[in-house]
Amino acid sequence: GKVVSIADTTVVRLDTDEGITGWGEACPLGPFYLPSYAQGIRTGIGVLARHLIGLDPRQIGALNTRMDRELRGHAYVKSAIDVAAHDILGKSANLPVHALLGGRQMDAAPMYWSISQGDPDDMRRQVDSARQAGYRQFQLKVGGVPADDIERIRAGLDGARPGEIFLCDANTGWRRDEALSVARATADLDYIFEQPCDLYSDNLSVRRRTPHTFKLDESLQSPQDVSQALQDDALDIACIKITKMGGLSKSRFARDLCAAHSIAMTVEDVWGAEIVTAALGHLAISTPPDAILNTTDLHNYNDIHIATGAPQAHNGTLLVSDAPGLGIEPDLDVLGKPVAIHE
Ligand code: MG
C-alpha cells in the first residue's frame, strides 16, 4: 500500500565569495520509507544555514563537524549541503568529485534495474525487457503478501541465465515469520534476500536462519550501523545510500569500511534526479571494483529532468563524467525560483 507517484526533491545551491557555485540534492522516497521527509530537509537547512555561512566549503570535514554540532542527527538534512561542498571543492581544484573520493577505479559501474511490485507475469516481462536493454542484475520488489511474493520471485527468476544476479527486496515489508516462510519456499532459488524486516533484530534473526545471500539496506542509516552489522555478521551485501548516510563524506567512510571487510555494495541513493545521480555515480566509480555489486541511474526513472551532464546508462553500466565537480549543469527554467534564500 505504499506508493510514491511524485517525489519531492530539494536542490541546494551553495554560492562562494569567489564565484564558485556548488549543487546538491536530497530526495526522500515519501515520508514513510525512512525517518525523513521532504519538508524536513528545507526546515533543517533553515536551522543550519546561519551556522554555515562564512565557512570555507572546501574544508568538508570541518563543515560536517559544524553541522553535527548545530543539529544532532537528521543526517538526511545535511546530505545535499555536503554534496554541494564536494561540487565546490572539485570545481576549485579542477577535478571530478570521484577524484576526491579515491579516484576512478573503473570505466563504468555495473547497474541493476528495479522492477516494481506487481503481477508476477508482468514482473517476468519487465525482467525480459531489462535483459534486452543489457542489464544482468534485476531487483524484484516484494514485501507484500508472502504467497504472492513467492509467485513473484518464481516468475522473476524463471528463465534466469548464468551470470545474472537477482535481488528480492522486501523493503522492510515482512514480519519475521513471513520472511522465513518466503525464504523456505524459495530455498531452491539463487537470489539475494534484501531487507526482509523493519527491525534490525528481526533481520538478524532471519539472516541466521536462511540460506540466501543477505543484504541490508534500510537498517544501515549511518556508518555506525554498518560497523555494528559487520560485527554481528548481519549481512553479505550492504546498500550505501548517500542521503541516508548524510552525504558523500559519511557514505565514503561507510563504503571504505565495507570494502575493507570484503563486503560487496550497492552504491546509490534513496531517490532523486540528475544531481543525486551524479553524486552516486562519482561514489560508485571510485569504489574498488571487487567491492561494488551495482549502482543505478535514478534520474532515468523520472519524467522531469533538472540538469544536464548526469551519468548515463549504457548497456547495463553507468558512465560517469570526468568534468570538474559533479559535472552537472542545472536547468534553472525547470527548477524555477528558490523556495528559500539564506545569506
Ligand atoms: Mg533496498
mmCIF file of C-alpha atoms and ligand atoms in Angstrom:
data_model
loop_
_atom_site.group_PDB
_atom_site.id
_atom_site.type_symbol
_atom_site.label_atom_id
_atom_site.label_comp_id
_atom_site.label_asym_id
_atom_site.label_seq_id
_atom_site.Cartn_x
_atom_site.Cartn_y
_atom_site.Cartn_z
ATOM 1 C CA GLY A 1 0.000 0.000 0.000
ATOM 2 C CA LYS A 2 2.998 2.306 -0.081
ATOM 3 C CA VAL A 3 3.127 4.033 -3.457
ATOM 4 C CA VAL A 4 5.123 7.106 -4.445
ATOM 5 C CA SER A 5 3.975 8.747 -7.682
ATOM 6 C CA ILE A 6 5.534 12.188 -7.110
ATOM 7 C CA ALA A 7 8.939 12.564 -5.460
ATOM 8 C CA ASP A 8 9.510 15.897 -3.690
ATOM 9 C CA THR A 9 13.196 16.712 -4.157
ATOM 10 C CA THR A 10 15.248 19.536 -2.617
ATOM 11 C CA VAL A 11 18.068 21.157 -4.589
ATOM 12 C CA VAL A 12 20.705 23.132 -2.682
ATOM 13 C CA ARG A 13 22.837 25.796 -4.318
ATOM 14 C CA LEU A 14 25.912 26.983 -2.398
ATOM 15 C CA ASP A 15 27.475 30.209 -3.615
ATOM 16 C CA THR A 16 31.001 31.206 -2.606
ATOM 17 C CA ASP A 17 32.562 34.655 -2.446
ATOM 18 C CA GLU A 18 34.972 33.517 -5.174
ATOM 19 C CA GLY A 19 32.132 32.958 -7.603
ATOM 20 C CA ILE A 20 32.128 29.153 -7.492
ATOM 21 C CA THR A 21 28.699 27.547 -7.161
ATOM 22 C CA GLY A 22 28.096 24.029 -5.867
ATOM 23 C CA TRP A 23 24.937 21.958 -6.221
ATOM 24 C CA GLY A 24 23.453 19.220 -4.065
ATOM 25 C CA GLU A 25 20.172 17.350 -3.970
ATOM 26 C CA ALA A 26 18.284 15.175 -1.493
ATOM 27 C CA CYS A 27 15.024 13.362 -2.127
ATOM 28 C CA PRO A 28 13.243 11.135 0.400
ATOM 29 C CA LEU A 29 11.077 8.375 -1.059
ATOM 30 C CA GLY A 30 7.914 9.755 0.525
ATOM 31 C CA PRO A 31 7.624 10.342 4.291
ATOM 32 C CA PHE A 32 7.077 6.654 5.126
ATOM 33 C CA TYR A 33 10.150 4.954 3.646
ATOM 34 C CA LEU A 34 12.816 6.173 6.078
ATOM 35 C CA PRO A 35 12.602 8.584 9.050
ATOM 36 C CA SER A 36 12.919 11.568 6.698
ATOM 37 C CA TYR A 37 10.553 13.822 4.776
ATOM 38 C CA ALA A 38 10.964 16.478 2.112
ATOM 39 C CA GLN A 39 9.745 19.453 4.157
ATOM 40 C CA GLY A 40 12.114 18.391 6.953
ATOM 41 C CA ILE A 41 15.105 18.938 4.668
ATOM 42 C CA ARG A 42 14.059 22.508 3.896
ATOM 43 C CA THR A 43 13.287 23.303 7.536
ATOM 44 C CA GLY A 44 16.534 21.722 8.732
ATOM 45 C CA ILE A 45 18.602 23.664 6.210
ATOM 46 C CA GLY A 46 16.968 26.818 7.549
ATOM 47 C CA VAL A 47 18.157 25.849 11.036
ATOM 48 C CA LEU A 48 21.704 25.096 9.830
ATOM 49 C CA ALA A 49 22.250 27.892 7.319
ATOM 50 C CA ARG A 50 23.199 30.704 9.711
ATOM 51 C CA HIS A 51 25.908 28.486 11.234
ATOM 52 C CA LEU A 52 27.428 27.641 7.858
ATOM 53 C CA ILE A 53 27.533 30.985 6.089
ATOM 54 C CA GLY A 54 31.127 32.231 6.116
ATOM 55 C CA LEU A 55 32.718 28.755 6.457
ATOM 56 C CA ASP A 56 35.103 27.531 3.756
ATOM 57 C CA PRO A 57 33.108 24.867 1.858
ATOM 58 C CA ARG A 58 36.354 23.187 0.754
ATOM 59 C CA GLN A 59 37.016 22.196 4.395
ATOM 60 C CA ILE A 60 34.407 19.471 4.163
ATOM 61 C CA GLY A 61 35.326 17.672 7.386
ATOM 62 C CA ALA A 62 35.047 20.878 9.378
ATOM 63 C CA LEU A 63 31.757 21.662 7.636
ATOM 64 C CA ASN A 64 30.358 18.296 8.717
ATOM 65 C CA THR A 65 31.630 18.732 12.268
ATOM 66 C CA ARG A 66 29.818 22.049 12.443
ATOM 67 C CA MET A 67 26.594 20.630 11.011
ATOM 68 C CA ASP A 68 26.677 17.741 13.505
ATOM 69 C CA ARG A 69 27.287 20.132 16.378
ATOM 70 C CA GLU A 70 24.468 22.505 15.478
ATOM 71 C CA LEU A 71 21.842 19.869 14.559
ATOM 72 C CA ARG A 72 22.001 16.474 16.192
ATOM 73 C CA GLY A 73 21.041 13.567 13.977
ATOM 74 C CA HIS A 74 18.879 14.322 10.920
ATOM 75 C CA ALA A 75 21.609 13.057 8.599
ATOM 76 C CA TYR A 76 19.356 13.421 5.563
ATOM 77 C CA VAL A 77 19.065 17.195 6.138
ATOM 78 C CA LYS A 78 22.840 17.601 5.798
ATOM 79 C CA SER A 79 23.373 15.428 2.726
ATOM 80 C CA ALA A 80 22.727 17.971 -0.037
ATOM 81 C CA ILE A 81 24.979 20.535 1.693
ATOM 82 C CA ASP A 82 27.829 18.025 1.918
ATOM 83 C CA VAL A 83 27.336 17.086 -1.758
ATOM 84 C CA ALA A 84 27.323 20.754 -2.817
ATOM 85 C CA ALA A 85 30.574 21.291 -0.879
ATOM 86 C CA HIS A 86 32.148 18.402 -2.830
ATOM 87 C CA ASP A 87 30.984 20.040 -6.063
ATOM 88 C CA ILE A 88 32.704 23.286 -4.994
ATOM 89 C CA LEU A 89 35.922 21.546 -3.927
ATOM 90 C CA GLY A 90 36.049 19.674 -7.239
ATOM 91 C CA LYS A 91 35.467 22.817 -9.274
ATOM 92 C CA SER A 92 38.053 24.797 -7.287
ATOM 93 C CA ALA A 93 40.662 22.024 -7.789
ATOM 94 C CA ASN A 94 39.571 21.383 -11.402
ATOM 95 C CA LEU A 95 38.949 17.725 -10.514
ATOM 96 C CA PRO A 96 35.887 15.486 -10.810
ATOM 97 C CA VAL A 97 34.266 14.579 -7.495
ATOM 98 C CA HIS A 98 35.332 10.944 -7.918
ATOM 99 C CA ALA A 99 38.966 12.132 -7.660
ATOM 100 C CA LEU A 100 38.100 13.465 -4.170
ATOM 101 C CA LEU A 101 36.670 10.080 -3.174
ATOM 102 C CA GLY A 102 39.680 7.944 -4.042
ATOM 103 C CA GLY A 103 39.790 8.295 -7.806
ATOM 104 C CA ARG A 104 38.304 6.462 -10.755
ATOM 105 C CA GLN A 105 38.517 2.680 -10.334
ATOM 106 C CA MET A 106 36.600 1.531 -13.437
ATOM 107 C CA ASP A 107 35.429 2.774 -16.827
ATOM 108 C CA ALA A 108 31.760 2.192 -15.987
ATOM 109 C CA ALA A 109 29.908 0.860 -12.948
ATOM 110 C CA PRO A 110 27.629 -2.212 -13.166
ATOM 111 C CA MET A 111 23.938 -1.392 -12.773
ATOM 112 C CA TYR A 112 20.770 -3.153 -11.698
ATOM 113 C CA TRP A 113 17.243 -2.499 -12.908
ATOM 114 C CA SER A 114 14.457 -2.222 -10.361
ATOM 115 C CA ILE A 115 11.080 -3.824 -11.004
ATOM 116 C CA SER A 116 8.086 -2.570 -9.026
ATOM 117 C CA GLN A 117 5.911 -4.981 -7.131
ATOM 118 C CA GLY A 118 3.044 -6.177 -9.299
ATOM 119 C CA ASP A 119 1.570 -9.071 -11.218
ATOM 120 C CA PRO A 120 4.123 -11.947 -11.400
ATOM 121 C CA ASP A 121 3.829 -12.347 -15.180
ATOM 122 C CA ASP A 122 4.272 -8.626 -15.661
ATOM 123 C CA MET A 123 7.379 -8.682 -13.462
ATOM 124 C CA ARG A 124 8.776 -11.521 -15.580
ATOM 125 C CA ARG A 125 8.160 -9.451 -18.729
ATOM 126 C CA GLN A 126 9.942 -6.479 -17.145
ATOM 127 C CA VAL A 127 12.951 -8.667 -16.353
ATOM 128 C CA ASP A 128 12.991 -9.710 -20.013
ATOM 129 C CA SER A 129 12.859 -6.170 -21.324
ATOM 130 C CA ALA A 130 15.643 -5.052 -18.943
ATOM 131 C CA ARG A 131 17.650 -8.065 -20.139
ATOM 132 C CA GLN A 132 17.155 -6.891 -23.733
ATOM 133 C CA ALA A 133 18.461 -3.453 -22.675
ATOM 134 C CA GLY A 134 21.718 -5.049 -21.473
ATOM 135 C CA TYR A 135 21.046 -5.448 -17.744
ATOM 136 C CA ARG A 136 22.372 -8.510 -15.926
ATOM 137 C CA GLN A 137 21.141 -7.566 -12.445
ATOM 138 C CA PHE A 138 17.464 -7.324 -11.550
ATOM 139 C CA GLN A 139 15.831 -6.195 -8.331
ATOM 140 C CA LEU A 140 12.337 -7.552 -7.764
ATOM 141 C CA LYS A 141 10.249 -5.584 -5.286
ATOM 142 C CA VAL A 142 8.455 -7.927 -2.882
ATOM 143 C CA GLY A 143 7.430 -7.465 0.768
ATOM 144 C CA GLY A 144 3.689 -7.873 0.190
ATOM 145 C CA VAL A 145 1.519 -10.934 0.890
ATOM 146 C CA PRO A 146 4.030 -13.802 1.247
ATOM 147 C CA ALA A 147 2.130 -16.238 -1.010
ATOM 148 C CA ASP A 148 2.026 -13.608 -3.766
ATOM 149 C CA ASP A 149 5.683 -12.757 -3.253
ATOM 150 C CA ILE A 150 6.679 -16.402 -3.656
ATOM 151 C CA GLU A 151 4.950 -16.321 -7.066
ATOM 152 C CA ARG A 152 6.685 -13.041 -7.922
ATOM 153 C CA ILE A 153 10.097 -14.474 -7.077
ATOM 154 C CA ARG A 154 9.464 -17.672 -9.049
ATOM 155 C CA ALA A 155 8.184 -15.708 -12.057
ATOM 156 C CA GLY A 156 11.038 -13.192 -11.968
ATOM 157 C CA LEU A 157 13.708 -15.877 -11.794
ATOM 158 C CA ASP A 158 12.031 -18.068 -14.400
ATOM 159 C CA GLY A 159 14.454 -18.165 -17.315
ATOM 160 C CA ALA A 160 17.387 -16.775 -15.292
ATOM 161 C CA ARG A 161 20.614 -17.066 -17.247
ATOM 162 C CA PRO A 162 24.079 -17.944 -15.930
ATOM 163 C CA GLY A 163 25.835 -14.894 -14.563
ATOM 164 C CA GLU A 164 22.664 -12.936 -13.909
ATOM 165 C CA ILE A 165 22.045 -11.624 -10.407
ATOM 166 C CA PHE A 166 18.612 -11.327 -8.800
ATOM 167 C CA LEU A 167 17.795 -9.315 -5.701
ATOM 168 C CA CYS A 168 14.444 -9.751 -3.970
ATOM 169 C CA ASP A 169 13.901 -6.629 -1.902
ATOM 170 C CA ALA A 170 11.106 -6.608 0.677
ATOM 171 C CA ASN A 171 11.910 -3.042 1.796
ATOM 172 C CA THR A 172 11.079 -3.984 5.438
ATOM 173 C CA GLY A 173 7.642 -5.291 4.384
ATOM 174 C CA TRP A 174 7.520 -8.669 6.136
ATOM 175 C CA ARG A 175 7.199 -9.816 9.708
ATOM 176 C CA ARG A 176 9.854 -12.261 10.858
ATOM 177 C CA ASP A 177 7.607 -15.317 10.313
ATOM 178 C CA GLU A 178 6.597 -14.104 6.853
ATOM 179 C CA ALA A 179 10.202 -13.595 5.797
ATOM 180 C CA LEU A 180 11.088 -17.089 6.980
ATOM 181 C CA SER A 181 8.210 -18.678 5.089
ATOM 182 C CA VAL A 182 9.166 -16.898 1.827
ATOM 183 C CA ALA A 183 12.806 -17.872 2.295
ATOM 184 C CA ARG A 184 11.924 -21.530 2.907
ATOM 185 C CA ALA A 185 9.516 -21.715 -0.027
ATOM 186 C CA THR A 186 12.182 -20.362 -2.402
ATOM 187 C CA ALA A 187 15.229 -22.063 -0.877
ATOM 188 C CA ASP A 188 15.926 -23.806 -4.207
ATOM 189 C CA LEU A 189 16.462 -20.464 -5.989
ATOM 190 C CA ASP A 190 19.667 -18.435 -6.071
ATOM 191 C CA TYR A 191 18.918 -14.812 -5.230
ATOM 192 C CA ILE A 192 19.896 -12.106 -2.758
ATOM 193 C CA PHE A 193 17.440 -11.625 0.107
ATOM 194 C CA GLU A 194 17.224 -7.880 0.779
ATOM 195 C CA GLN A 195 15.998 -6.200 3.971
ATOM 196 C CA PRO A 196 13.051 -8.517 4.715
ATOM 197 C CA CYS A 197 12.017 -6.877 8.014
ATOM 198 C CA ASP A 198 11.918 -3.466 9.642
ATOM 199 C CA LEU A 199 13.689 -4.149 12.942
ATOM 200 C CA TYR A 200 17.398 -4.874 12.827
ATOM 201 C CA SER A 201 16.929 -7.694 15.354
ATOM 202 C CA ASP A 202 14.334 -9.361 13.100
ATOM 203 C CA ASN A 203 16.646 -9.130 10.090
ATOM 204 C CA LEU A 204 19.484 -10.599 12.113
ATOM 205 C CA SER A 205 17.296 -13.497 13.212
ATOM 206 C CA VAL A 206 16.072 -14.192 9.662
ATOM 207 C CA ARG A 207 19.591 -13.885 8.291
ATOM 208 C CA ARG A 208 20.807 -16.594 10.708
ATOM 209 C CA ARG A 209 18.068 -18.978 9.587
ATOM 210 C CA THR A 210 18.042 -18.598 5.794
ATOM 211 C CA PRO A 211 20.379 -19.979 3.146
ATOM 212 C CA HIS A 212 20.172 -16.889 0.937
ATOM 213 C CA THR A 213 22.859 -14.294 0.459
ATOM 214 C CA PHE A 214 21.719 -11.457 2.709
ATOM 215 C CA LYS A 215 21.645 -7.719 2.052
ATOM 216 C CA LEU A 216 20.794 -4.901 4.446
ATOM 217 C CA ASP A 217 19.555 -1.517 3.261
ATOM 218 C CA GLU A 218 17.108 0.379 5.489
ATOM 219 C CA SER A 219 18.857 -0.953 8.627
ATOM 220 C CA LEU A 220 22.029 0.894 7.588
ATOM 221 C CA GLN A 221 21.422 4.590 8.248
ATOM 222 C CA SER A 222 24.883 5.590 9.451
ATOM 223 C CA PRO A 223 28.494 4.389 9.352
ATOM 224 C CA GLN A 224 27.911 3.186 12.927
ATOM 225 C CA ASP A 225 25.048 0.961 11.732
ATOM 226 C CA VAL A 226 27.382 -0.513 9.113
ATOM 227 C CA SER A 227 30.030 -1.140 11.763
ATOM 228 C CA GLN A 228 27.517 -2.885 14.028
ATOM 229 C CA ALA A 229 26.234 -5.064 11.171
ATOM 230 C CA LEU A 230 29.806 -6.084 10.319
ATOM 231 C CA GLN A 231 30.479 -7.023 13.949
ATOM 232 C CA ASP A 232 27.261 -9.067 14.088
ATOM 233 C CA ASP A 233 27.876 -10.821 10.736
ATOM 234 C CA ALA A 234 24.432 -9.482 9.850
ATOM 235 C CA LEU A 235 24.998 -9.082 6.115
ATOM 236 C CA ASP A 236 26.813 -10.238 2.991
ATOM 237 C CA ILE A 237 25.996 -7.130 0.981
ATOM 238 C CA ALA A 238 25.431 -3.542 2.101
ATOM 239 C CA CYS A 239 23.351 -0.824 0.488
ATOM 240 C CA ILE A 240 25.023 2.578 0.760
ATOM 241 C CA LYS A 241 22.640 5.446 0.007
ATOM 242 C CA ILE A 242 24.093 8.931 0.142
ATOM 243 C CA THR A 243 21.138 10.790 1.664
ATOM 244 C CA LYS A 244 20.521 8.019 4.210
ATOM 245 C CA MET A 245 24.126 8.311 5.451
ATOM 246 C CA GLY A 246 24.113 12.119 5.436
ATOM 247 C CA GLY A 247 26.219 12.971 2.382
ATOM 248 C CA LEU A 248 29.240 11.835 0.411
ATOM 249 C CA SER A 249 31.646 12.183 3.367
ATOM 250 C CA LYS A 250 29.862 9.664 5.586
ATOM 251 C CA SER A 251 28.936 7.447 2.635
ATOM 252 C CA ARG A 252 32.566 7.266 1.620
ATOM 253 C CA PHE A 253 33.508 6.248 5.157
ATOM 254 C CA ALA A 254 30.831 3.525 5.206
ATOM 255 C CA ARG A 255 31.867 2.395 1.724
ATOM 256 C CA ASP A 256 35.525 2.092 2.656
ATOM 257 C CA LEU A 257 34.617 0.230 5.842
ATOM 258 C CA CYS A 258 32.651 -2.324 3.803
ATOM 259 C CA ALA A 259 35.399 -2.615 1.196
ATOM 260 C CA ALA A 260 37.957 -3.259 3.948
ATOM 261 C CA HIS A 261 35.781 -6.157 5.129
ATOM 262 C CA SER A 262 35.255 -7.575 1.593
ATOM 263 C CA ILE A 263 31.562 -6.743 1.761
ATOM 264 C CA ALA A 264 30.059 -6.018 -1.654
ATOM 265 C CA MET A 265 27.848 -2.966 -2.036
ATOM 266 C CA THR A 266 25.041 -1.357 -3.878
ATOM 267 C CA VAL A 267 26.138 2.289 -4.153
ATOM 268 C CA GLU A 268 23.148 4.525 -4.760
ATOM 269 C CA ASP A 269 20.677 6.879 -3.122
ATOM 270 C CA VAL A 270 17.167 6.860 -1.729
ATOM 271 C CA TRP A 271 15.699 8.697 -4.706
ATOM 272 C CA GLY A 272 16.440 11.843 -6.702
ATOM 273 C CA ALA A 273 17.135 13.283 -10.110
ATOM 274 C CA GLU A 274 20.274 14.268 -12.042
ATOM 275 C CA ILE A 275 22.235 15.851 -9.166
ATOM 276 C CA VAL A 276 21.682 12.862 -6.883
ATOM 277 C CA THR A 277 22.609 10.518 -9.747
ATOM 278 C CA ALA A 278 25.813 12.441 -10.393
ATOM 279 C CA ALA A 279 26.816 12.204 -6.711
ATOM 280 C CA LEU A 280 26.109 8.483 -6.506
ATOM 281 C CA GLY A 281 27.875 7.925 -9.828
ATOM 282 C CA HIS A 282 31.062 9.539 -8.524
ATOM 283 C CA LEU A 283 30.902 7.431 -5.361
ATOM 284 C CA ALA A 284 30.250 4.252 -7.359
ATOM 285 C CA ILE A 285 33.005 4.799 -9.921
ATOM 286 C CA SER A 286 35.577 5.393 -7.158
ATOM 287 C CA THR A 287 34.656 2.179 -5.310
ATOM 288 C CA PRO A 288 37.092 -0.743 -5.622
ATOM 289 C CA PRO A 289 35.790 -2.992 -8.454
ATOM 290 C CA ASP A 290 35.819 -6.052 -6.170
ATOM 291 C CA ALA A 291 33.591 -4.269 -3.670
ATOM 292 C CA ILE A 292 30.834 -2.933 -5.896
ATOM 293 C CA LEU A 293 27.875 -5.136 -6.764
ATOM 294 C CA ASN A 294 25.907 -2.475 -8.598
ATOM 295 C CA THR A 295 24.617 1.066 -8.810
ATOM 296 C CA THR A 296 21.681 2.766 -10.504
ATOM 297 C CA ASP A 297 20.602 5.688 -12.679
ATOM 298 C CA LEU A 298 17.781 7.149 -10.598
ATOM 299 C CA HIS A 299 17.190 10.067 -12.962
ATOM 300 C CA ASN A 300 16.142 7.712 -15.729
ATOM 301 C CA TYR A 301 13.160 6.513 -13.668
ATOM 302 C CA ASN A 302 11.765 10.091 -13.609
ATOM 303 C CA ASP A 303 9.630 12.144 -16.016
ATOM 304 C CA ILE A 304 11.137 15.522 -15.051
ATOM 305 C CA HIS A 305 14.811 16.323 -15.644
ATOM 306 C CA ILE A 306 16.538 19.084 -13.663
ATOM 307 C CA ALA A 307 20.098 19.142 -15.016
ATOM 308 C CA THR A 308 22.348 18.086 -17.877
ATOM 309 C CA GLY A 309 25.636 16.189 -17.591
ATOM 310 C CA ALA A 310 24.402 13.431 -15.262
ATOM 311 C CA PRO A 311 25.804 9.882 -15.576
ATOM 312 C CA GLN A 312 24.321 7.908 -18.439
ATOM 313 C CA ALA A 313 23.276 4.288 -18.622
ATOM 314 C CA HIS A 314 24.951 2.241 -21.343
ATOM 315 C CA ASN A 315 24.361 -1.479 -21.817
ATOM 316 C CA GLY A 316 23.689 -2.105 -18.121
ATOM 317 C CA THR A 317 26.520 0.090 -16.871
ATOM 318 C CA LEU A 318 26.761 3.677 -15.628
ATOM 319 C CA LEU A 319 29.101 6.151 -17.351
ATOM 320 C CA VAL A 320 30.348 8.994 -15.136
ATOM 321 C CA SER A 321 31.833 12.303 -16.311
ATOM 322 C CA ASP A 322 35.399 13.498 -15.686
ATOM 323 C CA ALA A 323 34.273 17.151 -15.771
ATOM 324 C CA PRO A 324 35.189 19.205 -12.672
ATOM 325 C CA GLY A 325 32.931 18.840 -9.649
ATOM 326 C CA LEU A 326 29.783 16.792 -10.111
ATOM 327 C CA GLY A 327 29.847 17.587 -13.827
ATOM 328 C CA ILE A 328 26.213 18.681 -13.962
ATOM 329 C CA GLU A 329 24.579 21.904 -15.102
ATOM 330 C CA PRO A 330 21.156 22.560 -13.510
ATOM 331 C CA ASP A 331 18.269 23.677 -15.712
ATOM 332 C CA LEU A 332 17.108 26.803 -13.889
ATOM 333 C CA ASP A 333 13.973 27.057 -16.045
ATOM 334 C CA VAL A 334 12.834 23.681 -14.748
ATOM 335 C CA LEU A 335 13.869 24.391 -11.146
ATOM 336 C CA GLY A 336 12.169 27.789 -11.010
ATOM 337 C CA LYS A 337 12.556 30.303 -8.207
ATOM 338 C CA PRO A 338 14.282 29.281 -4.925
ATOM 339 C CA VAL A 339 11.894 28.338 -2.114
ATOM 340 C CA ALA A 340 14.309 29.902 0.383
ATOM 341 C CA ILE A 341 17.461 32.003 0.271
ATOM 342 C CA HIS A 342 19.889 32.149 3.191
ATOM 343 C CA GLU A 343 22.663 34.765 3.042
HETATM 344 MG MG MG B 1 16.653 -1.817 -0.930
#
